[in-house]
Short mmCIF file of C-alpha atoms and ligand atoms in Angstrom, two decimals:
data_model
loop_
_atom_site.label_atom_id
_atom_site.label_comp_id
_atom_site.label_asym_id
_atom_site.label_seq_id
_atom_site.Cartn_x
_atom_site.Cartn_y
_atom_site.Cartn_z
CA UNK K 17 -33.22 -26.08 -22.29
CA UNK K 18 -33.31 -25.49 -26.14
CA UNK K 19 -35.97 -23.59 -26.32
CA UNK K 20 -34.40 -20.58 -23.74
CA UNK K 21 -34.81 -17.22 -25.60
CA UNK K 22 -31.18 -16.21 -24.62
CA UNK K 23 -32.11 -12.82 -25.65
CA UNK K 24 -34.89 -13.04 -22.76
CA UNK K 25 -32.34 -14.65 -20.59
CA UNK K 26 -29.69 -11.32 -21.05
CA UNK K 27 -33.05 -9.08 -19.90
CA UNK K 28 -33.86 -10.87 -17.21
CA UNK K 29 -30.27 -11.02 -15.46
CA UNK K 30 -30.11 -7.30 -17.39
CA UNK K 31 -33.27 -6.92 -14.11
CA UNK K 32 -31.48 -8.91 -11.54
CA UNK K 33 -28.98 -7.12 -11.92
CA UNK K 34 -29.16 -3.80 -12.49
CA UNK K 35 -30.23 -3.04 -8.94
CA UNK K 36 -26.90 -3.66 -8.17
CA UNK K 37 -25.08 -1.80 -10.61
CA UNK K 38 -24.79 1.35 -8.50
CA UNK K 39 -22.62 -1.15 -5.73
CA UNK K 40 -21.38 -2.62 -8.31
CA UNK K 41 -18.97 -0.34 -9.72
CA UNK K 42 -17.89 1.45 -6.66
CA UNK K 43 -16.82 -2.17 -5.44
CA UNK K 44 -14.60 -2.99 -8.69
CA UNK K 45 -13.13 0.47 -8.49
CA UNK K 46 -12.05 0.26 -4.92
CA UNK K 47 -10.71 -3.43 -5.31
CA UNK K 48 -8.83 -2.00 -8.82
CA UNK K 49 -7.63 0.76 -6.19
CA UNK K 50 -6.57 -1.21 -3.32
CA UNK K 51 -4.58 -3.50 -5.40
CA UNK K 52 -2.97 -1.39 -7.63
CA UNK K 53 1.02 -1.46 -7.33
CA UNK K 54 2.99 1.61 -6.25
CA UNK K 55 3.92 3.20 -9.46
CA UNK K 56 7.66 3.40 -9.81
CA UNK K 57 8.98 0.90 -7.51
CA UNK K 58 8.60 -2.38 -9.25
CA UNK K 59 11.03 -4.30 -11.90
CA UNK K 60 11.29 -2.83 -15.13
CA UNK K 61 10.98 -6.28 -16.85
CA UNK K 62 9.36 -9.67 -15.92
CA UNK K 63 12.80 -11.37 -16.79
CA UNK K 64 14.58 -13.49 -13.36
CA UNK K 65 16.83 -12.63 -11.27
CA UNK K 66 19.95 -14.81 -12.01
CA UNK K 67 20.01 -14.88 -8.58
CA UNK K 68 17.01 -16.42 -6.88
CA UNK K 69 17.67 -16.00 -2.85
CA UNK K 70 19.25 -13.56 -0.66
CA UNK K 71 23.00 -14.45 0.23
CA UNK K 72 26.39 -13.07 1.65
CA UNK K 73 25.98 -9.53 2.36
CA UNK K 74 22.92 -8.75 0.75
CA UNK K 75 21.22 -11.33 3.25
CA UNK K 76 22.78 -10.20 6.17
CA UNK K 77 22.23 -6.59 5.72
CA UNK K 78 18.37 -6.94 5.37
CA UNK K 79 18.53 -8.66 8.10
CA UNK K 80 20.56 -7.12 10.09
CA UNK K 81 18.67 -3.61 9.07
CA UNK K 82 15.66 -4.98 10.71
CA UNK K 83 17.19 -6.17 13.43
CA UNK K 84 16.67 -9.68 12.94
CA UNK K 85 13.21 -8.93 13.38
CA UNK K 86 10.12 -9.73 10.91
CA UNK K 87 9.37 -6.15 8.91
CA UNK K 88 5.21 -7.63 8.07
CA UNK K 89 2.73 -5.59 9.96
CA UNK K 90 0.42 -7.02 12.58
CA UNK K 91 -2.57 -6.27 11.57
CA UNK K 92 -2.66 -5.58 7.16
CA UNK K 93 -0.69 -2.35 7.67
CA UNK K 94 -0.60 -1.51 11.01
CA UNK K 95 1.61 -2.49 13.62
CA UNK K 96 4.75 -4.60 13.55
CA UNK K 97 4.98 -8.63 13.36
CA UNK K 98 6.84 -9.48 16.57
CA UNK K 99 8.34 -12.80 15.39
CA UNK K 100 12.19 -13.62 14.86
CA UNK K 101 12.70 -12.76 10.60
CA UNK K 102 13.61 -16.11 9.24
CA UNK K 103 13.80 -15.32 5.60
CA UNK K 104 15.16 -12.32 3.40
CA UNK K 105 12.13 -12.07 1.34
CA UNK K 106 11.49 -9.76 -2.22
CA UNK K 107 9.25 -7.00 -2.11
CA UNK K 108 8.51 -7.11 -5.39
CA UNK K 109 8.44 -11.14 -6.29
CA UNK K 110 11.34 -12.94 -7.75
CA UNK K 111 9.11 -15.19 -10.20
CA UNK K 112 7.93 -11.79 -11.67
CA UNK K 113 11.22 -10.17 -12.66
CA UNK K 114 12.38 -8.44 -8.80
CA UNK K 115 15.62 -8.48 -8.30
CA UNK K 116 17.69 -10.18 -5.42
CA UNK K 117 18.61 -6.85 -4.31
CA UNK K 118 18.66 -5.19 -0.72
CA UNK K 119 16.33 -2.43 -2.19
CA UNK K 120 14.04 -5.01 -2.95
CA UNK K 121 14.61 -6.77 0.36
CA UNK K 122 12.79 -7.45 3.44
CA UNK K 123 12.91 -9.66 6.78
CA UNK K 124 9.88 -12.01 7.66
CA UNK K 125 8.84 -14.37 9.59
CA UNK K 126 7.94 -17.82 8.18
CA UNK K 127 4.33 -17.05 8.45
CA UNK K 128 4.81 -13.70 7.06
CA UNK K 129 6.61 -15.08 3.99
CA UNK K 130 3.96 -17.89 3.40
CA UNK K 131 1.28 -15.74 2.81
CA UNK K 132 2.87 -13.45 0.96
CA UNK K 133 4.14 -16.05 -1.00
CA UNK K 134 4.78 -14.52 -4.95
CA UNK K 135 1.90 -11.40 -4.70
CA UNK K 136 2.66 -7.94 -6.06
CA UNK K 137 2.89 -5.45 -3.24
CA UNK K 138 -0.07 -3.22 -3.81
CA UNK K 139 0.78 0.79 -2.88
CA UNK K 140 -0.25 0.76 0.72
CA UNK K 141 2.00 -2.26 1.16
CA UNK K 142 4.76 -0.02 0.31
CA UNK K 143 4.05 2.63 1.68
CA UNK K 144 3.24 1.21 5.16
CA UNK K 145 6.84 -0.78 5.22
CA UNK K 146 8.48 2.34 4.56
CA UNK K 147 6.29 4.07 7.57
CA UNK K 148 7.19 0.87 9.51
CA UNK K 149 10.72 1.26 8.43
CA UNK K 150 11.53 5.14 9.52
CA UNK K 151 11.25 3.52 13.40
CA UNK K 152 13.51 1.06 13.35
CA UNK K 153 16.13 1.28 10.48
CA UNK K 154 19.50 2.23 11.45
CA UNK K 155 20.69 6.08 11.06
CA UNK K 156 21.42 6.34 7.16
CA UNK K 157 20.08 3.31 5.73
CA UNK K 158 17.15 4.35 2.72
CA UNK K 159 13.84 2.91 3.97
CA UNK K 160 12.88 3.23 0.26
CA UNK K 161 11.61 -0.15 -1.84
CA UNK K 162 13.18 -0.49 -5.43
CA UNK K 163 12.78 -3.20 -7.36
CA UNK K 164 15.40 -2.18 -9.50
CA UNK K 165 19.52 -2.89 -9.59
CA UNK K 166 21.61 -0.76 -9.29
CA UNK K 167 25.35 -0.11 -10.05
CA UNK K 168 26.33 -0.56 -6.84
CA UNK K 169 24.51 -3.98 -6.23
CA UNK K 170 26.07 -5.23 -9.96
CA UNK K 171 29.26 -4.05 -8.59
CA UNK K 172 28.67 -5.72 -5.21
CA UNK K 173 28.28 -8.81 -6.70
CA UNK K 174 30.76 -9.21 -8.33
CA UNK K 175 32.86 -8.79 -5.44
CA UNK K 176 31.22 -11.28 -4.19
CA UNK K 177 27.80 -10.24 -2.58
CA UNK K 178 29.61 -8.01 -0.21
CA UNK K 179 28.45 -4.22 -0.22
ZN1 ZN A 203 5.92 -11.83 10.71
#
């Protein structure tokens, strides 16, 4: 092996794989696409959540908003998950600085929540809750993810987690 040219070694994967190259940059730019986050929505810093799970009110009403129901679509955006929501879940992860806030919250399923486990959302993940959302949220109620809190929620919390 110590006698490899690794000059000749970068030309001849250079040949391998230059074939490729025209595929190969049309794949990393639609993976870079698919997963990019929706701009806007997420936490403005990576810092926790005092608060690490849903409770009181803030529980209950993204559950109840759902209708007890799991919000994850059947089939990677399509569709609705049909299974009883077990968990109010974040949107936007907890571990990477989204808050325990109903803006932030959704209802799954336990399957649902173990494979989303701590990902960021990409765009179309957004987007197709909030399509998902417009059929079965009550009258009123802001289909709209943000990672963000608010007044309101600081204020709800301090009178203790009720809204
Ligand atoms: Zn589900």
């Amino acid at each position: 092996m110590g006698d490899v040219d690794p000059g000749l070694l970068v030309n001849s994967l250079m040949a391998a794989f230059s074939p490729l190259l025209p595929w190969i940059i049309p794949a990393v730019l639609f993976a870079l696409v698919i997963a990019f986050p929706m701009p806007g929505r997420g936490p403005r810093s990576s810092r926790r959540d005092r608060w690490r799970v849903f409770k009181y009110g803030a529980r209950v009403e993204v559950m109840a908003r759902a209708d007890w129901r799991c919000e994850g679509a059947l089939f990677f955006a399509w569709g609705r998950c049909p299974a009883t929501a077990e968990q109010a879940d974040h949107v936007f992860p907890w571990s990477k600085g989204g808050p325990t806030v109903v803006s932030n919250g959704q209802a799954l399923c336990a399957g649902h929540n173990r494979r989303k486990a701590n990902m960021t959302p990409p765009w179309w993940y957004v987007l197709a809750l909030e399509k998902r959302r417009r059929t079965y949220f009550p009258q009123g109620a802001s289909v709209r993810v943000q990672a963000t809190m608010t007044d309101a929620d600081h204020a709800a919390r301090l009178r203790g987690g009720r809204r």
